[in-house]
Amino acid sequence: GMDTYQFLPKLAKYNILGSPRPPTKVRLVTRYGISEEDIYATIKAIKEIAKN
């Protein structure tokens, strides 16, 4: 598997930031200005990272 510190840099390549919750969890939050499209793009990025 992939730990938090391996996952977060890969996620950052998609311009998505998260906070580490070691060893295997990441905290992602939404805020004002984050659209539904942004959320779907995040899900897509996570799926792509998980495949590789």
Short mmCIF file of C-alpha atoms in Angstrom, two decimals:
data_model
loop_
_atom_site.label_atom_id
_atom_site.label_comp_id
_atom_site.label_asym_id
_atom_site.label_seq_id
_atom_site.Cartn_x
_atom_site.Cartn_y
_atom_site.Cartn_z
CA GLY A 1 0.00 0.00 0.00
CA MET A 2 0.82 3.65 0.01
CA ASP A 3 1.34 5.71 3.13
CA THR A 4 0.26 9.29 3.70
CA TYR A 5 3.64 10.76 2.79
CA GLN A 6 3.74 8.89 -0.52
CA PHE A 7 0.15 9.83 -1.40
CA LEU A 8 0.13 13.57 -0.66
CA PRO A 9 2.88 14.56 -3.16
CA LYS A 10 1.07 12.62 -5.88
CA LEU A 11 -2.17 14.40 -5.01
CA ALA A 12 -0.36 17.76 -5.07
CA LYS A 13 0.58 17.15 -8.73
CA TYR A 14 -3.16 17.59 -9.40
CA ASN A 15 -3.14 20.86 -7.39
CA ILE A 16 -5.05 19.18 -4.57
CA LEU A 17 -3.77 19.68 -1.05
CA GLY A 18 -4.46 17.56 1.99
CA SER A 19 -3.25 17.26 5.56
CA PRO A 20 -1.45 14.12 6.68
CA ARG A 21 -3.06 11.87 9.26
CA PRO A 22 -0.37 9.19 9.44
CA PRO A 23 0.15 6.45 8.74
CA THR A 24 -2.51 6.01 6.04
CA LYS A 25 -5.15 8.73 6.33
CA VAL A 26 -5.43 12.13 4.68
CA ARG A 27 -7.71 15.01 5.62
CA LEU A 28 -9.37 16.83 2.72
CA VAL A 29 -11.75 19.71 3.38
CA THR A 30 -14.01 21.84 1.24
CA ARG A 31 -14.56 25.55 1.67
CA TYR A 32 -16.36 28.38 0.00
CA GLY A 33 -15.42 28.47 -3.66
CA ILE A 34 -14.93 24.72 -4.06
CA SER A 35 -17.37 23.55 -6.70
CA GLU A 36 -19.02 20.22 -7.33
CA GLU A 37 -16.72 19.94 -10.36
CA ASP A 38 -13.70 20.36 -8.08
CA ILE A 39 -14.92 17.52 -5.90
CA TYR A 40 -15.41 15.22 -8.88
CA ALA A 41 -11.94 16.14 -10.16
CA THR A 42 -10.52 15.23 -6.76
CA ILE A 43 -12.27 11.85 -6.82
CA LYS A 44 -10.92 11.22 -10.33
CA ALA A 45 -7.38 12.13 -9.24
CA ILE A 46 -7.55 9.80 -6.24
CA LYS A 47 -8.75 6.96 -8.46
CA GLU A 48 -5.89 7.56 -10.91
CA ILE A 49 -3.33 7.60 -8.10
CA ALA A 50 -4.77 4.40 -6.64
CA LYS A 51 -4.46 2.62 -10.01
CA ASN A 52 -0.73 3.34 -10.25
#
